[in-house]
Amino acid sequence: MRRAKIVATLGPASDSIEMIEKLIEAGVNVFRFNFSHNTHEYHLENLKKVRAVSDKLCKPIAVLQDISGPKIRIGEVANPIKLENGGELNFYRSAGHGDAYGVELNHPSILDSMVKGALIYLSDGLLRVEVVDVSKECVKTRVLVGGTLTSKKGVNFPNVTIPISAITEKDKLDMEFGAKHGVDMMAISFVKSADDVLEAKKIVKSFGKDIPIIPKIEKAEAIANLDSIIAVSDGVMVARGDLGVELGLSKVPVAQKKIIKSANHAGIPVITATQMLTSMMNSPFPTRAEVSDVANAVLDGTDAVMLSDETTVGKYPIEAVRALVDTICEAESIYPYHENLVKMHDKKDAVAAAADRMAEDLEPDALVVFTLSGNSARATAKYRPKTRIIAVTHTIEAYRRLALSWGVESAFVLEEHEDTDKMLCEFAKKGVQNGVIKEDGMYIVVIGKMGHASLIKIMQEDDIKNALSGRVIH
């Protein structure tokens, strides 16, 4: 049984209903919709396809809406600019300067933060320049690492605090779309502080929804403010692309481990993303380094690993998902299960921790968690039990959202009752009927109330048989 989950980005190579079904069958748990590209109409069609296939296969599949944020780019240039080491490149404050001598930015106000000696990276860090002069007309730079610069390439300003909001006007429209059409979670780009996360939550609530917010950790400021960001977040993403440009590639592995560890301690899902299996865009097989990268993310404690270009435009999207499945399962054969019980005991999760300790001692067939919001299931998974975790949710939203959480299998939606014995009877009947539990099995049942696990019961063969014959479980 695989515990770590798989997120796949939908795109031209994977957005047919046939491919979506094949990807789910191969092992995808969550589909990412990248709102840096395509129209609302395109994304709505894909949302309908994912929901239809999920219902057909009776599998809980979540949709992650990735909000693009204020990605800083150069404007149009008439012809590619050849940058020579030691040469000059100007960043103009006003429009109409995309020529052989300089470029303009989509957020020109950023140039107000430039000082002599500041570094500017272009095209994902492949091209690098240093500020040599700042004037009213432009920021002049000297080329440190040259190459060819073309239109709309991304720009990064490492070690410079950029005074622009993490949420643009376009983002607000995209978030309204996501709230209206019921996406399961939202990823917010270029988050710098906890305030950015709180602002995103406020915007979503203004549309009458309560959707989990997952900040993408890809700025140096986000690393500096990691603890406060995690404290107000519903999950995090290790966005290694821009993070590598911001910090330098050699610092990314340590940053990744730090982010995963902090998210694990907080009991929120963490996604490890970017270039997991890049070679599989053009090859049916991953490299040894990629397999090791995925395995180490799993062993570090990531809840999910994510595919981007591999499934949007790659030639082998199904093979890439299968490669992840194989690698995850192999890594989990030496996973340090239950280790977090010693490292991370949290008083507010005492019941969930106690259930996990019981599971370690009694070796039941599964831990069964009844949950309204999903919090009790996540609290149970936080301690990384080796025992299977079955979630019985009381809402369709929690049923889908738990698709991102390590080790949690959403079984079905069951109406919540004040009478827990009646609810257990209904579960036993439906669970046996659907093949979720066995008639002669033994299960540790965790019942969540008010967002936390609050009650533990042991359900054994006699209890299940009593429920099937119409008698109440006590």
Short mmCIF file of C-alpha atoms in Angstrom, two decimals:
data_model
loop_
_atom_site.label_atom_id
_atom_site.label_comp_id
_atom_site.label_asym_id
_atom_site.label_seq_id
_atom_site.Cartn_x
_atom_site.Cartn_y
_atom_site.Cartn_z
CA MET A 1 0.00 0.00 0.00
CA ARG A 2 1.44 3.36 -1.05
CA ARG A 3 1.30 6.18 1.52
CA ALA A 4 2.85 9.19 -0.26
CA LYS A 5 0.51 10.77 -2.78
CA ILE A 6 1.02 11.90 -6.39
CA VAL A 7 0.08 15.30 -7.82
CA ALA A 8 0.02 15.62 -11.63
CA THR A 9 -0.39 18.84 -13.61
CA LEU A 10 -2.94 18.79 -16.42
CA GLY A 11 -1.95 20.13 -19.83
CA PRO A 12 -2.06 19.35 -23.56
CA ALA A 13 -0.44 15.93 -23.09
CA SER A 14 -2.91 14.82 -20.42
CA ASP A 15 -6.18 16.76 -20.57
CA SER A 16 -8.32 14.29 -22.52
CA ILE A 17 -10.85 12.33 -20.51
CA GLU A 18 -9.13 9.10 -21.60
CA MET A 19 -5.74 10.27 -20.32
CA ILE A 20 -7.21 11.54 -17.06
CA GLU A 21 -8.68 8.09 -16.44
CA LYS A 22 -5.38 6.39 -17.28
CA LEU A 23 -3.47 8.73 -14.97
CA ILE A 24 -5.84 8.03 -12.08
CA GLU A 25 -5.59 4.30 -12.67
CA ALA A 26 -1.79 4.64 -12.76
CA GLY A 27 -1.78 6.33 -9.34
CA VAL A 28 -2.58 10.07 -9.49
CA ASN A 29 -4.36 11.39 -6.38
CA VAL A 30 -4.49 15.13 -7.10
CA PHE A 31 -4.62 17.10 -10.34
CA ARG A 32 -2.96 20.52 -10.43
CA PHE A 33 -4.52 23.22 -12.63
CA ASN A 34 -1.85 25.81 -13.48
CA PHE A 35 -3.55 29.22 -13.76
CA SER A 36 -0.41 30.79 -15.23
CA HIS A 37 -1.68 29.31 -18.49
CA ASN A 38 -4.98 28.92 -20.37
CA THR A 39 -8.46 30.35 -19.89
CA HIS A 40 -11.19 29.86 -17.31
CA GLU A 41 -13.19 27.98 -19.93
CA TYR A 42 -10.31 25.54 -20.47
CA HIS A 43 -9.91 24.90 -16.73
CA LEU A 44 -13.66 24.48 -16.22
CA GLU A 45 -13.80 21.80 -18.90
CA ASN A 46 -10.91 19.97 -17.23
CA LEU A 47 -12.59 20.26 -13.82
CA LYS A 48 -15.73 18.65 -15.23
CA LYS A 49 -13.64 15.84 -16.75
CA VAL A 50 -11.81 15.12 -13.47
CA ARG A 51 -15.06 15.06 -11.49
CA ALA A 52 -16.71 12.76 -14.04
CA VAL A 53 -13.82 10.26 -14.06
CA SER A 54 -13.50 10.38 -10.26
CA ASP A 55 -17.20 9.52 -9.93
CA LYS A 56 -16.93 6.78 -12.55
CA LEU A 57 -13.98 5.13 -10.81
CA CYS A 58 -15.34 5.81 -7.28
CA LYS A 59 -11.98 7.29 -6.31
CA PRO A 60 -11.44 10.48 -4.30
CA ILE A 61 -9.47 12.79 -6.59
CA ALA A 62 -8.69 16.37 -5.52
CA VAL A 63 -8.18 19.44 -7.71
CA LEU A 64 -5.41 21.86 -6.74
CA GLN A 65 -5.77 25.33 -8.28
CA ASP A 66 -2.32 26.90 -8.62
CA ILE A 67 -2.65 30.70 -8.58
CA SER A 68 0.05 32.34 -10.71
CA GLY A 69 0.96 35.32 -8.50
CA PRO A 70 3.11 38.31 -9.52
CA LYS A 71 5.63 36.51 -11.71
CA ILE A 72 8.07 39.16 -12.83
CA ARG A 73 8.95 39.02 -16.52
CA ILE A 74 10.62 41.17 -19.15
CA GLY A 75 8.43 42.54 -21.92
CA GLU A 76 8.52 41.88 -25.62
CA VAL A 77 11.83 42.27 -27.45
CA ALA A 78 11.90 42.75 -31.21
CA ASN A 79 14.76 40.28 -31.66
CA PRO A 80 16.61 37.96 -29.29
CA ILE A 81 19.26 39.89 -27.31
CA LYS A 82 22.73 38.37 -27.25
CA LEU A 83 24.26 39.15 -23.84
CA GLU A 84 28.05 38.98 -23.68
CA ASN A 85 29.93 38.62 -20.39
CA GLY A 86 30.98 42.09 -19.29
CA GLY A 87 28.42 43.71 -21.57
CA GLU A 88 25.58 46.02 -20.58
CA LEU A 89 21.82 45.49 -20.17
CA ASN A 90 19.44 48.27 -19.18
CA PHE A 91 16.10 47.86 -17.38
CA TYR A 92 13.91 50.79 -18.41
CA ARG A 93 11.26 52.32 -16.17
CA SER A 94 8.93 53.31 -19.04
CA ALA A 95 7.41 51.26 -21.86
CA GLY A 96 8.68 50.97 -25.41
CA HIS A 97 12.32 50.05 -24.76
CA GLY A 98 12.49 46.37 -25.72
CA ASP A 99 15.56 46.70 -27.92
CA ALA A 100 19.15 45.49 -28.25
CA TYR A 101 20.24 47.72 -25.35
CA GLY A 102 17.62 47.00 -22.76
CA VAL A 103 14.27 45.65 -21.63
CA GLU A 104 11.23 46.67 -19.62
CA LEU A 105 9.47 44.77 -16.80
CA ASN A 106 5.80 43.93 -16.27
CA HIS A 107 6.21 45.40 -12.74
CA PRO A 108 8.52 48.42 -13.32
CA SER A 109 8.02 49.72 -9.74
CA ILE A 110 10.39 46.95 -8.62
CA LEU A 111 13.27 48.99 -10.06
CA ASP A 112 12.78 51.45 -7.18
CA SER A 113 14.24 48.79 -4.87
CA MET A 114 17.45 48.37 -6.88
CA VAL A 115 20.80 49.50 -5.50
CA LYS A 116 24.32 49.32 -6.88
CA GLY A 117 25.71 45.80 -6.51
CA ALA A 118 22.29 44.06 -6.49
CA LEU A 119 22.03 40.89 -8.56
CA ILE A 120 19.30 40.23 -11.13
CA TYR A 121 18.72 36.75 -12.58
CA LEU A 122 16.87 36.12 -15.84
CA SER A 123 15.53 33.01 -17.56
CA ASP A 124 15.45 30.84 -14.40
CA GLY A 125 18.91 32.00 -13.37
CA LEU A 126 20.64 31.00 -16.61
CA LEU A 127 21.50 34.66 -17.29
CA ARG A 128 22.85 36.91 -14.51
CA VAL A 129 23.58 40.62 -14.28
CA GLU A 130 24.76 43.06 -11.58
CA VAL A 131 23.41 46.59 -11.03
CA VAL A 132 26.07 49.24 -11.71
CA ASP A 133 23.94 52.40 -11.79
CA VAL A 134 20.42 53.53 -10.90
CA SER A 135 18.87 56.58 -12.59
CA LYS A 136 15.43 58.06 -13.23
CA GLU A 137 15.36 56.53 -16.71
CA CYS A 138 16.69 53.04 -16.08
CA VAL A 139 18.73 50.61 -14.02
CA LYS A 140 22.02 49.83 -15.74
CA THR A 141 23.58 46.42 -15.24
CA ARG A 142 26.75 44.55 -16.19
CA VAL A 143 26.41 41.02 -17.56
CA LEU A 144 28.00 38.38 -15.32
CA VAL A 145 26.69 35.28 -17.10
CA GLY A 146 25.67 35.85 -20.70
CA GLY A 147 23.49 34.10 -23.23
CA THR A 148 20.46 34.79 -25.40
CA LEU A 149 17.52 36.67 -23.89
CA THR A 150 14.10 36.40 -25.50
CA SER A 151 10.65 37.89 -24.79
CA LYS A 152 8.70 37.29 -21.58
CA LYS A 153 11.50 35.54 -19.69
CA GLY A 154 11.19 35.39 -15.90
CA VAL A 155 13.23 37.69 -13.65
CA ASN A 156 14.39 37.07 -10.07
CA PHE A 157 15.89 39.48 -7.55
CA PRO A 158 17.72 37.37 -4.95
CA ASN A 159 18.22 38.98 -1.54
CA VAL A 160 16.01 41.94 -2.45
CA THR A 161 12.64 42.50 -0.79
CA ILE A 162 10.15 43.26 -3.54
CA PRO A 163 7.34 45.64 -2.44
CA ILE A 164 4.48 44.06 -4.39
CA SER A 165 1.56 41.98 -3.19
CA ALA A 166 1.66 38.19 -3.58
CA ILE A 167 -1.90 38.37 -4.96
CA THR A 168 -2.61 40.31 -8.16
CA GLU A 169 -5.94 41.48 -9.57
CA LYS A 170 -5.81 38.55 -12.02
CA ASP A 171 -5.26 36.20 -9.08
CA LYS A 172 -8.40 37.52 -7.38
CA LEU A 173 -10.45 36.77 -10.48
CA ASP A 174 -8.92 33.28 -10.65
CA MET A 175 -9.67 32.70 -6.96
CA GLU A 176 -13.28 33.78 -7.50
CA PHE A 177 -13.49 31.24 -10.33
CA GLY A 178 -12.03 28.51 -8.09
CA ALA A 179 -14.41 29.31 -5.25
CA LYS A 180 -17.42 29.38 -7.58
CA HIS A 181 -16.62 26.03 -9.17
CA GLY A 182 -15.47 24.21 -6.06
CA VAL A 183 -11.77 23.50 -6.39
CA ASP A 184 -10.50 21.49 -3.45
CA MET A 185 -7.45 23.58 -2.52
CA MET A 186 -5.52 26.63 -3.74
CA ALA A 187 -1.75 27.09 -4.03
CA ILE A 188 -0.55 30.70 -3.68
CA SER A 189 2.66 31.72 -5.46
CA PHE A 190 5.53 33.94 -4.26
CA VAL A 191 4.35 34.10 -0.65
CA LYS A 192 6.71 36.12 1.55
CA SER A 193 4.97 36.15 4.93
CA ALA A 194 2.03 34.85 6.95
CA ASP A 195 0.14 38.01 5.99
CA ASP A 196 0.08 36.84 2.36
CA VAL A 197 -1.59 33.58 3.42
CA LEU A 198 -4.11 35.38 5.63
CA GLU A 199 -4.92 37.76 2.77
CA ALA A 200 -5.59 34.79 0.46
CA LYS A 201 -7.92 33.24 3.05
CA LYS A 202 -9.74 36.54 3.46
CA ILE A 203 -10.27 36.81 -0.30
CA VAL A 204 -11.62 33.24 -0.53
CA LYS A 205 -14.00 33.87 2.38
CA SER A 206 -15.27 37.00 0.63
CA PHE A 207 -16.59 34.60 -2.03
CA GLY A 208 -18.44 32.60 0.62
CA LYS A 209 -16.06 29.65 0.66
CA ASP A 210 -13.53 28.08 3.03
CA ILE A 211 -10.91 26.47 0.80
CA PRO A 212 -7.52 25.22 2.10
CA ILE A 213 -4.67 27.57 1.21
CA ILE A 214 -1.27 26.09 0.33
CA PRO A 215 1.55 28.64 0.06
CA LYS A 216 4.37 27.85 -2.34
CA ILE A 217 7.70 28.30 -0.59
CA GLU A 218 9.87 29.78 -3.34
CA LYS A 219 11.18 33.06 -1.93
CA ALA A 220 14.09 33.68 0.44
CA GLU A 221 11.72 35.73 2.62
CA ALA A 222 9.40 32.71 2.89
CA ILE A 223 12.25 30.59 4.25
CA ALA A 224 13.03 33.31 6.80
CA ASN A 225 9.34 33.44 7.84
CA LEU A 226 8.68 29.70 7.50
CA ASP A 227 7.37 29.02 11.02
CA SER A 228 4.84 31.86 10.97
CA ILE A 229 3.71 30.93 7.44
CA ILE A 230 3.15 27.29 8.39
CA ALA A 231 1.24 28.33 11.51
CA VAL A 232 -1.55 29.87 9.39
CA SER A 233 -1.45 27.50 6.40
CA ASP A 234 -3.39 24.36 5.45
CA GLY A 235 -0.40 22.85 3.63
CA VAL A 236 2.81 23.96 1.90
CA MET A 237 4.59 23.31 -1.38
CA VAL A 238 8.35 23.09 -1.78
CA ALA A 239 8.53 24.98 -5.10
CA ARG A 240 12.11 24.15 -5.98
CA GLY A 241 12.30 26.05 -9.29
CA ASP A 242 12.22 29.66 -8.13
CA LEU A 243 13.57 28.61 -4.73
CA GLY A 244 16.73 27.37 -6.45
CA VAL A 245 17.12 30.68 -8.25
CA GLU A 246 16.50 32.69 -5.07
CA LEU A 247 18.74 30.71 -2.71
CA GLY A 248 21.23 29.05 -5.04
CA LEU A 249 20.92 25.40 -6.07
CA SER A 250 23.22 24.04 -3.36
CA LYS A 251 20.91 25.35 -0.63
CA VAL A 252 17.73 23.76 -1.99
CA PRO A 253 18.15 20.23 -0.51
CA VAL A 254 18.61 21.59 3.03
CA ALA A 255 15.73 24.04 2.57
CA GLN A 256 13.55 21.18 1.32
CA LYS A 257 14.30 19.08 4.40
CA LYS A 258 13.59 22.04 6.67
CA ILE A 259 10.23 22.77 5.03
CA ILE A 260 9.14 19.11 5.12
CA LYS A 261 10.15 18.74 8.77
CA SER A 262 8.29 21.91 9.79
CA ALA A 263 5.14 20.85 7.93
CA ASN A 264 5.31 17.37 9.48
CA HIS A 265 5.54 18.91 12.97
CA ALA A 266 2.51 21.09 12.22
CA GLY A 267 0.56 18.13 10.84
CA ILE A 268 -0.21 19.80 7.50
CA PRO A 269 0.38 18.26 4.04
CA VAL A 270 3.59 19.13 2.20
CA ILE A 271 4.12 18.74 -1.56
CA THR A 272 7.61 18.42 -3.05
CA ALA A 273 7.62 19.85 -6.57
CA THR A 274 9.67 20.80 -9.63
CA GLN A 275 11.84 18.63 -11.87
CA MET A 276 11.10 15.38 -10.07
CA LEU A 277 11.35 13.40 -13.34
CA THR A 278 12.27 16.01 -15.94
CA SER A 279 14.12 13.54 -18.17
CA MET A 280 10.84 11.67 -18.67
CA MET A 281 9.53 14.50 -20.81
CA ASN A 282 11.44 12.80 -23.62
CA SER A 283 12.42 9.41 -22.19
CA PRO A 284 10.26 6.50 -20.98
CA PHE A 285 12.70 5.96 -18.11
CA PRO A 286 13.89 8.26 -15.29
CA THR A 287 17.54 8.86 -14.42
CA ARG A 288 19.11 7.32 -11.33
CA ALA A 289 19.49 10.78 -9.82
CA GLU A 290 15.76 11.50 -10.28
CA VAL A 291 14.76 8.23 -8.64
CA SER A 292 17.05 9.00 -5.70
CA ASP A 293 15.59 12.52 -5.47
CA VAL A 294 12.02 11.19 -5.26
CA ALA A 295 12.98 8.48 -2.77
CA ASN A 296 14.74 10.95 -0.48
CA ALA A 297 11.75 13.30 -0.51
CA VAL A 298 9.57 10.37 0.55
CA LEU A 299 11.97 9.34 3.31
CA ASP A 300 12.15 12.96 4.50
CA GLY A 301 8.39 12.78 5.11
CA THR A 302 6.76 14.54 2.15
CA ASP A 303 3.02 13.92 1.82
CA ALA A 304 3.12 14.16 -1.95
CA VAL A 305 5.43 14.49 -4.94
CA MET A 306 4.39 16.52 -7.96
CA LEU A 307 4.82 16.27 -11.72
CA SER A 308 4.70 19.41 -13.87
CA ASP A 309 6.08 19.43 -17.41
CA GLU A 310 6.29 15.63 -17.25
CA THR A 311 2.49 15.39 -17.51
CA THR A 312 1.57 18.70 -19.19
CA VAL A 313 3.75 18.49 -22.30
CA GLY A 314 5.87 15.38 -21.81
CA LYS A 315 5.80 12.37 -24.12
CA TYR A 316 5.43 9.80 -21.31
CA PRO A 317 2.95 11.03 -18.65
CA ILE A 318 1.65 7.56 -17.72
CA GLU A 319 5.16 6.14 -17.47
CA ALA A 320 6.19 9.08 -15.25
CA VAL A 321 3.36 8.37 -12.80
CA ARG A 322 4.24 4.67 -12.74
CA ALA A 323 7.89 5.54 -12.08
CA LEU A 324 6.78 7.60 -9.08
CA VAL A 325 4.60 4.77 -7.78
CA ASP A 326 7.44 2.25 -8.03
CA THR A 327 9.94 4.60 -6.38
CA ILE A 328 7.58 5.59 -3.56
CA CYS A 329 6.70 1.97 -2.75
CA GLU A 330 10.36 0.96 -2.69
CA ALA A 331 11.30 3.89 -0.44
CA GLU A 332 8.42 3.13 1.92
CA SER A 333 9.75 -0.38 2.44
CA ILE A 334 12.37 1.21 4.75
CA TYR A 335 10.22 4.13 5.96
CA PRO A 336 10.64 5.00 9.69
CA TYR A 337 7.02 4.36 10.63
CA HIS A 338 5.88 5.52 14.10
CA GLU A 339 9.09 7.54 14.52
CA ASN A 340 7.11 10.77 14.81
CA LEU A 341 5.36 9.43 17.93
CA VAL A 342 8.61 9.99 19.80
CA LYS A 343 9.67 13.18 18.02
CA MET A 344 6.42 15.13 17.72
CA HIS A 345 3.95 14.32 20.47
CA ASP A 346 1.48 17.20 20.64
CA LYS A 347 -1.00 17.50 23.53
CA LYS A 348 -3.83 18.74 21.31
CA ASP A 349 -3.47 15.57 19.24
CA ALA A 350 -3.25 13.26 22.26
CA VAL A 351 -6.14 11.02 21.15
CA ALA A 352 -4.73 10.60 17.63
CA ALA A 353 -1.28 9.84 19.07
CA ALA A 354 -2.80 7.32 21.50
CA ALA A 355 -4.59 5.59 18.61
CA ASP A 356 -1.33 5.33 16.71
CA ARG A 357 0.42 3.86 19.77
CA MET A 358 -2.38 1.30 20.09
CA ALA A 359 -2.00 0.45 16.41
CA GLU A 360 1.73 -0.12 16.89
CA ASP A 361 0.99 -2.55 19.75
CA LEU A 362 -2.19 -4.30 18.53
CA GLU A 363 -1.47 -4.40 14.77
CA PRO A 364 -5.13 -3.97 13.69
CA ASP A 365 -6.28 -4.30 10.10
CA ALA A 366 -6.68 -0.51 9.95
CA LEU A 367 -7.19 2.72 11.82
CA VAL A 368 -10.66 4.04 10.94
CA VAL A 369 -11.11 7.79 11.42
CA PHE A 370 -14.49 9.53 11.37
CA THR A 371 -13.94 13.18 10.45
CA LEU A 372 -15.97 16.22 9.44
CA SER A 373 -13.17 18.56 8.37
CA GLY A 374 -10.40 16.03 7.78
CA ASN A 375 -8.39 17.30 10.77
CA SER A 376 -8.69 14.08 12.79
CA ALA A 377 -7.45 12.00 9.84
CA ARG A 378 -4.52 14.38 9.30
CA ALA A 379 -3.70 14.27 13.02
CA THR A 380 -3.66 10.47 12.88
CA ALA A 381 -1.43 10.50 9.79
CA LYS A 382 0.90 13.05 11.41
CA TYR A 383 2.47 10.31 13.53
CA ARG A 384 3.12 8.15 10.45
CA PRO A 385 1.65 4.81 11.54
CA LYS A 386 2.46 1.72 9.53
CA THR A 387 -1.18 0.70 9.88
CA ARG A 388 -3.55 1.57 7.07
CA ILE A 389 -5.64 4.74 7.70
CA ILE A 390 -9.25 4.67 6.46
CA ALA A 391 -11.09 8.01 6.59
CA VAL A 392 -14.87 8.12 6.81
CA THR A 393 -15.84 11.70 6.06
CA HIS A 394 -19.08 13.54 6.63
CA THR A 395 -18.67 15.92 3.67
CA ILE A 396 -17.67 15.49 0.03
CA GLU A 397 -15.13 18.31 0.49
CA ALA A 398 -13.18 16.42 3.17
CA TYR A 399 -13.48 13.20 1.16
CA ARG A 400 -11.62 14.82 -1.73
CA ARG A 401 -9.19 17.01 0.20
CA LEU A 402 -7.74 14.08 2.12
CA ALA A 403 -6.44 12.78 -1.23
CA LEU A 404 -3.37 14.96 -0.55
CA SER A 405 -2.64 13.63 2.97
CA TRP A 406 0.00 10.97 3.58
CA GLY A 407 -1.41 7.48 4.12
CA VAL A 408 -5.09 8.49 4.27
CA GLU A 409 -7.60 6.55 2.18
CA SER A 410 -11.01 8.23 1.97
CA ALA A 411 -13.54 5.38 1.99
CA PHE A 412 -16.88 7.13 1.52
CA VAL A 413 -19.11 9.92 2.85
CA LEU A 414 -21.34 8.98 5.77
CA GLU A 415 -23.93 11.14 7.50
CA GLU A 416 -22.76 12.38 10.90
CA HIS A 417 -24.82 11.28 13.95
CA GLU A 418 -24.74 12.37 17.58
CA ASP A 419 -25.29 8.67 18.38
CA THR A 420 -21.83 7.23 17.70
CA ASP A 421 -23.04 3.64 18.10
CA LYS A 422 -25.56 4.13 15.31
CA MET A 423 -22.89 5.72 13.13
CA LEU A 424 -20.52 2.78 13.75
CA CYS A 425 -23.25 0.35 12.72
CA GLU A 426 -23.85 2.21 9.49
CA PHE A 427 -20.13 2.26 8.79
CA ALA A 428 -19.74 -1.48 9.46
CA LYS A 429 -22.56 -2.31 7.04
CA LYS A 430 -21.35 -0.01 4.29
CA GLY A 431 -17.70 -0.87 4.91
CA VAL A 432 -18.25 -4.62 4.48
CA GLN A 433 -20.57 -4.08 1.52
CA ASN A 434 -17.97 -1.90 -0.26
CA GLY A 435 -15.02 -4.11 0.63
CA VAL A 436 -13.42 -1.45 2.82
CA ILE A 437 -13.31 -3.68 5.93
CA LYS A 438 -13.50 -7.43 6.58
CA GLU A 439 -16.20 -9.17 8.60
CA ASP A 440 -13.58 -10.89 10.73
CA GLY A 441 -11.24 -7.91 11.01
CA MET A 442 -10.12 -5.81 13.95
CA TYR A 443 -10.11 -2.01 13.72
CA ILE A 444 -9.14 0.89 15.94
CA VAL A 445 -11.79 3.56 15.44
CA VAL A 446 -11.05 7.26 16.02
CA ILE A 447 -14.01 9.65 16.15
CA GLY A 448 -13.36 13.34 15.60
CA LYS A 449 -15.38 16.14 17.15
CA MET A 450 -14.86 19.92 16.87
CA GLY A 451 -11.84 19.51 14.60
CA HIS A 452 -9.91 17.10 16.83
CA ALA A 453 -9.87 13.37 17.54
CA SER A 454 -11.83 12.87 20.77
CA LEU A 455 -12.81 9.19 21.12
CA ILE A 456 -11.21 5.78 20.49
CA LYS A 457 -13.02 2.45 20.15
CA ILE A 458 -11.89 -1.01 19.15
CA MET A 459 -14.18 -2.71 16.63
CA GLN A 460 -13.77 -6.50 16.45
CA GLU A 461 -15.40 -9.39 14.63
CA ASP A 462 -18.36 -9.68 17.05
CA ASP A 463 -19.08 -5.95 16.74
CA ILE A 464 -19.10 -6.12 12.96
CA LYS A 465 -21.38 -9.18 12.92
CA ASN A 466 -23.76 -7.48 15.37
CA ALA A 467 -23.92 -4.46 13.09
CA LEU A 468 -24.63 -6.62 10.04
CA SER A 469 -27.48 -8.33 11.88
CA GLY A 470 -28.97 -5.00 12.96
CA ARG A 471 -27.75 -4.90 16.56
CA VAL A 472 -26.04 -1.81 17.96
CA ILE A 473 -22.28 -1.71 18.54
CA HIS A 474 -21.33 -0.70 22.10
#
